[in-house]
Amino acid sequence: MATATGTATRRPQEKKESGHTFLFEGRNRTSNQPAKGEVVARNEKEAREKLMRKGIQVVSIVRVKKTRKKSITSGDVTVFTRQLSTMMKAGLPLLQAFDIVAKGHSNPAMTELLLDIRNDIEQGSSLSKAFAKHPKHFDKLYCNLVAAGEEGGVLEDLLDKLATYKEKTESIKRKVKSALTYPAMVIIVAIALIVIMMVFVLPVFKKTYEDMDAKLPGLTQSLMNVSDWFVARPLILPNALWLIIIIVLGILGFIQLNRRSPSFHKKVDAALLKAPIFGEAIIRKATIARWGRTTATLFSAGVPLVEALDSVAGASGNVIYEEATHKIRGQISQGTSLTASMLGTQLFPNMFMQMASIGEESGSLDDMLNKASAYYEEEVDTAVDNLSAMMEPIIMVVLGGIVGVILVALYLPLFNLGNVVG
């Protein structure tokens, strides 16, 4: 694992070796130079023997504790892009920058990925081709921008633009998710509350009222009937558990259908754009902001507009806008202007198209699209803040209403008994 110059390299055949990883420091007995790195072995004795056979005199050796690998997120890639951009702007060589970022990352899976990419670069591969071997984490847009930076000799600037683009995109994603979390949580809490009340609370009251031989009002009797259905066991398990299973399976089925069926996915995306409250104010504006930011980033990198729109379509995040982008690309390739092509889709607001038109006429399309995207990103921020403020009282009303109706139904027989006694 260690070379005569003291640097550590990862060989593909050693990845599959079973055992523990040990970090060592020592000296190369042939060149008397410092050597450090890592070695895989079943125990410390075997690790020392391996190093001895390689001509390394061990000074210290420490076993690395195994940590559970987490999946690599788009946030991990965003942070890595910013770190790599900063280090290259500071003048660090590419391989050294990869070493520093990889070994300092908290996610072992990301460290392994970066070291694999570093190994490819060390063997002569370009950075864009090394990234392209991992399409799950580095999409076509990412690789195209890196390739443009390599070809133009401006890799540091392109990495900086790419990092800014990904940071903006991640910010929009977080805001949209946070806006959609509130209604989802209301539904989940309401369902959980109803199930708990029906399964555990109402049966206790029902037994009490039966012992008292009390006549139940219509509202109370209806809730008791629902409670009886929840606790009934027609198929071994109680209906309440079957209801939860059906809901969970329904959600999982919806997710899988959305992933596997293009036609269903298109209907879902179309419905999201038209959804009340957050559809127009958040989903559509976030998609437009991402579309404009992606187009501007690629165009400013020197990628021709027709080629850039290929990557823009995939990065739009919505099938409706993806299909519209392919249509725009086809019209531009036939000589139509960007603004005229966008107008035909009827998906872009007037202000966005006016700024694109000004950019086309003045030769500053990337700058105007960036400004338009920044405006819609601020609109998304405002909409999310307003929705969050609005959803809090709605949550209180919904949950309070559910609890209130159930409590009134439970205690109504007691009030009736008091009136009879009185």
Coordinates of C-alpha atoms in Angstrom, one line a residue:
M1 CA 0.0 0.0 0.0
A2 CA 3.0 2.3 0.4
T3 CA 5.4 3.4 -2.2
A4 CA 9.1 4.3 -1.8
T5 CA 8.3 8.0 -1.8
G6 CA 6.0 7.6 1.1
T7 CA 2.7 8.2 -0.6
A8 CA -0.2 5.8 -0.3
T9 CA -2.1 4.5 -3.3
R10 CA -5.2 2.3 -3.7
R11 CA -5.0 -0.7 -5.9
P12 CA -8.2 -2.1 -7.2
Q13 CA -7.3 -5.7 -6.2
E14 CA -6.9 -4.7 -2.6
K15 CA -10.4 -3.4 -2.3
K16 CA -11.9 -6.9 -2.3
E17 CA -9.4 -8.2 0.3
S18 CA -11.1 -9.1 3.6
G19 CA -9.9 -8.0 6.9
H20 CA -9.3 -4.8 8.9
T21 CA -7.7 -1.6 7.7
F22 CA -4.5 -0.4 9.5
L23 CA -2.9 3.0 9.1
F24 CA 0.9 2.9 9.5
E25 CA 3.9 5.2 9.6
G26 CA 7.5 4.0 9.1
R27 CA 10.5 4.1 6.9
N28 CA 11.4 2.5 3.6
R29 CA 14.5 0.4 4.3
T30 CA 15.8 0.7 0.8
S31 CA 15.6 4.5 0.3
N32 CA 15.4 5.4 4.0
Q33 CA 12.6 7.7 3.2
P34 CA 9.4 8.2 5.4
A35 CA 6.5 6.0 4.4
K36 CA 2.9 6.1 5.5
G37 CA -0.4 4.8 4.3
E38 CA -2.8 1.9 4.9
V39 CA -2.7 -1.8 4.7
V40 CA -5.5 -4.5 4.9
A41 CA -4.9 -7.5 7.1
R42 CA -6.8 -9.8 9.5
N43 CA -4.8 -8.6 12.5
E44 CA -1.9 -6.3 13.5
K45 CA 0.7 -9.1 13.3
E46 CA -0.3 -9.9 9.7
A47 CA -0.2 -6.2 8.8
R48 CA 3.3 -5.8 10.2
E49 CA 4.4 -8.9 8.2
K50 CA 2.9 -7.6 5.0
L51 CA 4.8 -4.3 5.5
M52 CA 8.0 -6.0 6.3
R53 CA 7.8 -8.0 3.0
K54 CA 7.4 -4.7 1.2
G55 CA 10.5 -3.3 2.9
I56 CA 8.7 -1.0 5.3
Q57 CA 10.1 -0.7 8.8
V58 CA 7.0 0.1 10.9
V59 CA 7.2 2.9 13.5
S60 CA 3.5 3.0 14.4
I61 CA 0.4 1.2 13.3
V62 CA -3.2 1.8 14.2
R63 CA -6.3 -0.2 13.3
V64 CA -9.0 2.0 11.7
K65 CA -12.4 1.6 13.3
K66 CA -15.1 0.5 10.8
T67 CA -17.9 3.0 10.3
R68 CA -21.2 2.4 8.8
K69 CA -21.4 3.6 5.2
K70 CA -24.1 6.1 4.5
S71 CA -25.5 6.6 1.0
I72 CA -24.0 9.4 -1.0
T73 CA -26.4 12.4 -1.3
S74 CA -26.5 15.3 -3.7
G75 CA -25.6 17.4 -0.8
D76 CA -22.3 15.5 -0.4
V77 CA -21.5 16.1 -4.1
T78 CA -22.4 19.8 -3.7
V79 CA -20.0 20.2 -0.7
F80 CA -17.3 18.3 -2.6
T81 CA -17.6 20.5 -5.6
R82 CA -17.2 23.6 -3.5
Q83 CA -14.2 22.2 -1.7
L84 CA -12.5 21.1 -4.9
S85 CA -13.1 24.5 -6.5
T86 CA -11.7 26.3 -3.5
M87 CA -8.6 24.2 -3.3
M88 CA -7.9 24.5 -7.1
K89 CA -8.3 28.2 -6.9
A90 CA -5.8 28.2 -4.1
G91 CA -3.3 26.6 -6.5
L92 CA -3.3 23.0 -5.1
P93 CA -2.7 20.2 -7.7
L94 CA -5.7 18.2 -8.6
L95 CA -4.6 14.9 -7.1
Q96 CA -3.6 16.6 -3.8
A97 CA -6.9 18.4 -3.7
F98 CA -8.7 15.0 -4.1
D99 CA -6.6 13.5 -1.3
I100 CA -7.4 16.3 1.1
V101 CA -11.2 16.3 0.3
A102 CA -11.5 12.5 0.3
K103 CA -9.7 11.9 3.6
G104 CA -11.4 14.7 5.4
H105 CA -15.0 13.6 4.4
S106 CA -17.2 12.2 7.2
N107 CA -19.0 9.8 4.8
P108 CA -16.8 6.7 4.1
A109 CA -18.8 5.9 0.9
M110 CA -18.0 9.4 -0.4
T111 CA -14.3 8.9 0.6
E112 CA -14.2 5.6 -1.3
L113 CA -15.8 7.2 -4.4
L114 CA -13.4 10.1 -4.5
L115 CA -10.4 7.8 -4.1
D116 CA -11.6 5.7 -7.0
I117 CA -11.9 8.9 -9.1
R118 CA -8.5 10.0 -8.0
N119 CA -7.1 6.6 -9.0
D120 CA -8.6 7.0 -12.5
I121 CA -7.1 10.5 -12.9
E122 CA -3.7 9.2 -11.7
Q123 CA -3.8 6.5 -14.4
G124 CA -4.3 9.2 -17.1
S125 CA -8.0 9.7 -17.3
S126 CA -9.5 13.2 -17.7
L127 CA -11.5 14.6 -14.8
S128 CA -14.7 14.6 -16.8
K129 CA -14.3 11.0 -17.9
A130 CA -13.5 9.9 -14.3
F131 CA -16.7 11.6 -13.2
A132 CA -18.7 10.1 -16.1
K133 CA -17.9 6.6 -14.7
H134 CA -20.2 7.4 -11.8
P135 CA -23.4 8.7 -13.5
K136 CA -25.5 8.0 -10.3
H137 CA -23.6 10.9 -8.5
F138 CA -22.3 13.0 -11.4
D139 CA -24.9 13.6 -14.1
K140 CA -24.5 14.6 -17.7
L141 CA -24.7 18.3 -16.9
Y142 CA -22.0 18.0 -14.3
C143 CA -19.6 16.1 -16.6
N144 CA -20.3 18.5 -19.5
L145 CA -19.4 21.5 -17.5
V146 CA -16.2 19.9 -16.2
A147 CA -15.3 18.8 -19.8
A148 CA -15.9 22.4 -21.0
G149 CA -13.6 23.7 -18.2
E150 CA -10.8 21.2 -19.1
E151 CA -11.0 22.0 -22.8
G152 CA -11.0 25.8 -22.3
G153 CA -8.3 25.7 -19.6
V154 CA -10.7 27.4 -17.1
L155 CA -11.5 24.4 -14.9
E156 CA -11.2 26.4 -11.6
D157 CA -13.8 29.0 -12.9
L158 CA -16.1 26.3 -14.1
L159 CA -15.9 24.3 -10.9
D160 CA -16.8 27.6 -9.0
K161 CA -19.9 28.1 -11.3
L162 CA -20.8 24.5 -10.9
A163 CA -20.6 24.7 -7.1
T164 CA -22.7 27.8 -7.1
Y165 CA -25.3 26.2 -9.4
K166 CA -25.5 23.1 -7.2
E167 CA -25.8 25.2 -4.0
K168 CA -28.7 27.2 -5.5
T169 CA -30.4 24.0 -6.7
E170 CA -30.0 22.3 -3.3
S171 CA -31.3 25.4 -1.6
I172 CA -34.5 25.3 -3.7
K173 CA -34.9 21.6 -3.1
R174 CA -34.7 22.0 0.6
K175 CA -37.2 24.8 0.6
V176 CA -39.7 22.9 -1.6
K177 CA -39.4 19.8 0.7
S178 CA -39.9 21.9 3.8
A179 CA -43.0 23.4 2.3
L180 CA -44.5 20.0 1.4
T181 CA -43.5 18.6 4.8
Y182 CA -46.3 20.5 6.7
P183 CA -49.3 19.1 5.0
A184 CA -47.8 15.6 5.0
M185 CA -47.2 15.8 8.7
V186 CA -50.7 16.9 9.3
I187 CA -52.1 13.9 7.5
I188 CA -49.7 11.4 9.3
V189 CA -50.4 12.8 12.7
A190 CA -54.2 13.0 12.1
I191 CA -54.2 9.3 11.0
A192 CA -52.1 8.2 13.9
L193 CA -54.3 10.1 16.4
I194 CA -57.5 8.7 15.0
V195 CA -56.1 5.1 15.1
I196 CA -54.9 5.4 18.7
M197 CA -58.2 6.9 19.8
M198 CA -60.3 4.3 18.0
V199 CA -58.2 1.3 19.1
F200 CA -57.3 2.2 22.7
V201 CA -59.5 5.0 24.1
L202 CA -63.0 4.4 22.7
P203 CA -63.3 0.7 23.7
V204 CA -62.7 1.7 27.3
F205 CA -65.5 4.3 27.2
K206 CA -67.8 1.8 25.4
K207 CA -67.4 -0.7 28.2
T208 CA -68.1 2.0 30.8
Y209 CA -71.3 3.1 29.0
E210 CA -72.4 -0.5 28.6
D211 CA -72.0 -1.1 32.3
M212 CA -74.0 2.0 33.0
D213 CA -76.7 0.9 30.5
A214 CA -76.5 4.4 29.0
K215 CA -78.2 5.4 25.8
L216 CA -75.6 6.7 23.4
P217 CA -76.3 9.8 21.2
G218 CA -76.0 9.4 17.5
L219 CA -72.5 11.0 17.2
T220 CA -71.1 8.8 20.0
Q221 CA -72.7 5.6 18.6
S222 CA -71.2 6.4 15.2
L223 CA -67.7 6.7 16.7
M224 CA -68.2 3.5 18.7
N225 CA -69.2 1.6 15.5
V226 CA -66.1 2.9 13.8
S227 CA -64.0 1.8 16.8
D228 CA -65.6 -1.7 16.7
W229 CA -64.5 -1.9 13.0
F230 CA -60.9 -0.8 13.9
V231 CA -60.5 -3.5 16.6
A232 CA -62.4 -6.3 14.8
R233 CA -60.2 -9.2 13.6
P234 CA -61.8 -10.7 10.5
L235 CA -58.4 -11.8 9.1
I236 CA -56.3 -12.6 12.1
L237 CA -55.0 -9.0 12.4
P238 CA -57.2 -6.2 13.6
N239 CA -58.6 -3.9 10.9
A240 CA -56.6 -1.0 12.3
L241 CA -53.4 -2.8 11.5
W242 CA -54.7 -3.8 8.0
L243 CA -55.5 -0.1 7.4
I244 CA -52.0 0.9 8.2
I245 CA -50.5 -1.8 6.0
I246 CA -52.8 -0.8 3.1
I247 CA -51.8 2.9 3.5
V248 CA -48.0 2.0 3.7
L249 CA -48.3 -0.4 0.7
G250 CA -50.3 2.3 -1.2
I251 CA -47.6 4.9 -0.6
L252 CA -44.8 2.5 -1.7
G253 CA -46.9 1.4 -4.7
F254 CA -47.4 5.0 -5.7
I255 CA -43.7 5.7 -5.4
Q256 CA -42.8 2.6 -7.5
L257 CA -45.4 3.4 -10.1
N258 CA -44.2 7.0 -10.3
R259 CA -40.6 5.7 -10.9
R260 CA -41.5 3.0 -13.4
S261 CA -44.4 4.4 -15.4
P262 CA -43.5 7.5 -17.6
S263 CA -47.1 8.2 -18.3
F264 CA -48.1 8.1 -14.6
H265 CA -45.0 10.2 -13.7
K266 CA -46.1 12.8 -16.2
K267 CA -49.6 13.0 -14.8
V268 CA -48.1 13.4 -11.3
D269 CA -45.8 16.2 -12.4
A270 CA -48.7 17.9 -14.2
A271 CA -50.9 17.6 -11.1
L272 CA -48.1 19.1 -8.9
L273 CA -47.8 22.2 -11.1
K274 CA -51.6 22.7 -10.7
A275 CA -51.8 21.8 -7.0
P276 CA -53.6 24.4 -4.9
I277 CA -51.6 26.6 -2.5
F278 CA -48.1 25.4 -3.3
G279 CA -48.3 24.3 -7.0
E280 CA -48.1 27.6 -8.8
A281 CA -46.4 29.5 -6.0
I282 CA -43.6 27.0 -5.2
I283 CA -43.3 24.0 -7.5
R284 CA -43.7 25.9 -10.8
K285 CA -41.5 28.8 -9.7
A286 CA -38.8 26.5 -8.3
T287 CA -38.8 24.6 -11.6
I288 CA -38.5 27.8 -13.7
A289 CA -35.6 29.0 -11.4
R290 CA -33.8 25.7 -11.8
W291 CA -34.4 25.8 -15.6
G292 CA -33.0 29.3 -15.9
R293 CA -30.0 28.7 -13.6
T294 CA -29.0 25.5 -15.5
T295 CA -29.3 27.1 -18.9
A296 CA -27.3 30.2 -17.8
T297 CA -24.5 28.0 -16.2
L298 CA -24.0 25.9 -19.3
F299 CA -24.3 28.8 -21.7
S300 CA -21.7 30.9 -19.7
A301 CA -19.4 27.9 -19.8
G302 CA -19.3 28.1 -23.6
V303 CA -21.6 25.2 -24.3
P304 CA -23.8 25.9 -27.4
L305 CA -27.4 26.6 -26.5
V306 CA -28.7 23.6 -28.5
E307 CA -26.4 21.2 -26.8
A308 CA -26.9 22.9 -23.4
L309 CA -30.7 22.3 -23.6
D310 CA -30.1 18.6 -23.7
S311 CA -28.7 18.8 -20.2
V312 CA -31.2 21.4 -19.1
A313 CA -34.1 19.0 -20.0
G314 CA -32.8 16.3 -17.7
A315 CA -32.1 18.8 -14.9
S316 CA -35.4 20.6 -15.0
G317 CA -36.9 18.2 -12.4
N318 CA -40.3 18.1 -14.0
V319 CA -41.4 15.9 -17.0
I320 CA -43.7 18.7 -18.4
Y321 CA -40.7 21.1 -18.5
E322 CA -38.4 18.4 -19.7
E323 CA -40.6 17.7 -22.8
A324 CA -41.1 21.4 -23.4
T325 CA -37.3 21.9 -23.3
H326 CA -36.8 19.2 -26.0
K327 CA -39.4 21.0 -28.1
I328 CA -37.6 24.3 -27.6
R329 CA -34.3 22.7 -28.6
G330 CA -35.8 21.3 -31.8
Q331 CA -37.2 24.8 -32.7
I332 CA -33.9 26.5 -32.0
S333 CA -32.0 24.0 -34.1
Q334 CA -34.4 25.1 -37.0
G335 CA -33.5 28.8 -36.5
T336 CA -36.2 30.0 -34.1
S337 CA -35.1 32.3 -31.3
L338 CA -35.1 31.0 -27.7
T339 CA -37.8 33.5 -26.6
A340 CA -40.1 32.5 -29.5
S341 CA -39.6 28.9 -28.7
M342 CA -40.3 29.4 -25.0
L343 CA -43.5 31.3 -25.9
G344 CA -44.9 28.3 -27.8
T345 CA -44.8 26.1 -24.7
Q346 CA -47.0 28.5 -22.6
L347 CA -45.1 27.3 -19.5
F348 CA -42.9 30.3 -18.8
P349 CA -44.1 33.6 -17.3
N350 CA -44.0 36.8 -19.2
M351 CA -41.3 38.4 -17.1
F352 CA -39.0 35.4 -17.5
M353 CA -39.4 35.5 -21.3
Q354 CA -38.9 39.3 -21.5
M355 CA -35.6 39.0 -19.6
A356 CA -34.5 36.1 -21.9
S357 CA -35.4 38.3 -24.9
I358 CA -33.3 41.2 -23.6
G359 CA -30.4 38.8 -23.0
E360 CA -30.6 37.4 -26.5
E361 CA -30.7 40.9 -28.1
S362 CA -27.9 42.3 -25.9
G363 CA -25.7 39.2 -26.0
S364 CA -25.9 38.7 -22.3
L365 CA -28.3 35.7 -22.1
D366 CA -26.5 34.0 -19.3
D367 CA -26.5 37.1 -17.1
M368 CA -30.2 37.9 -17.7
L369 CA -31.2 34.2 -17.0
N370 CA -29.2 34.3 -13.8
K371 CA -31.0 37.4 -12.7
A372 CA -34.4 36.0 -13.6
S373 CA -33.6 32.8 -11.7
A374 CA -32.5 34.8 -8.7
Y375 CA -35.8 36.6 -8.8
Y376 CA -37.9 33.4 -8.8
E377 CA -35.7 31.8 -6.1
E378 CA -36.6 34.8 -3.9
E379 CA -40.2 34.3 -4.8
V380 CA -39.9 30.6 -3.7
D381 CA -38.3 31.7 -0.4
T382 CA -41.2 34.2 0.2
A383 CA -43.8 31.6 -0.7
V384 CA -42.3 28.9 1.6
D385 CA -42.1 31.4 4.5
N386 CA -45.8 32.4 3.9
L387 CA -46.9 28.8 3.6
S388 CA -45.0 27.8 6.8
A389 CA -46.7 30.7 8.7
M390 CA -50.1 29.8 7.3
M391 CA -49.8 26.0 7.9
E392 CA -49.0 26.3 11.6
P393 CA -52.5 27.6 12.6
I394 CA -54.1 25.2 10.1
I395 CA -52.3 22.3 11.8
M396 CA -53.7 23.5 15.2
V397 CA -57.2 23.8 13.8
V398 CA -57.2 20.4 12.1
L399 CA -55.7 18.5 15.0
G400 CA -57.8 20.4 17.5
G401 CA -60.9 19.8 15.5
I402 CA -60.3 16.0 15.3
V403 CA -59.5 15.8 19.0
G404 CA -62.5 18.1 19.9
V405 CA -65.0 16.0 17.9
I406 CA -63.8 12.8 19.5
L407 CA -63.9 14.2 23.0
V408 CA -67.3 15.7 22.6
A409 CA -68.6 12.4 21.3
L410 CA -67.0 10.6 24.3
Y411 CA -68.4 12.8 27.0
L412 CA -71.8 13.6 25.5
P413 CA -73.4 10.5 27.2
L414 CA -72.1 11.7 30.5
F415 CA -73.7 15.1 30.0
N416 CA -77.0 13.4 29.0
L417 CA -76.9 11.3 32.1
G418 CA -76.3 14.4 34.3
N419 CA -79.4 16.0 32.7
V420 CA -81.5 12.9 33.4
V421 CA -80.4 12.8 37.0
G422 CA -81.0 16.5 37.4

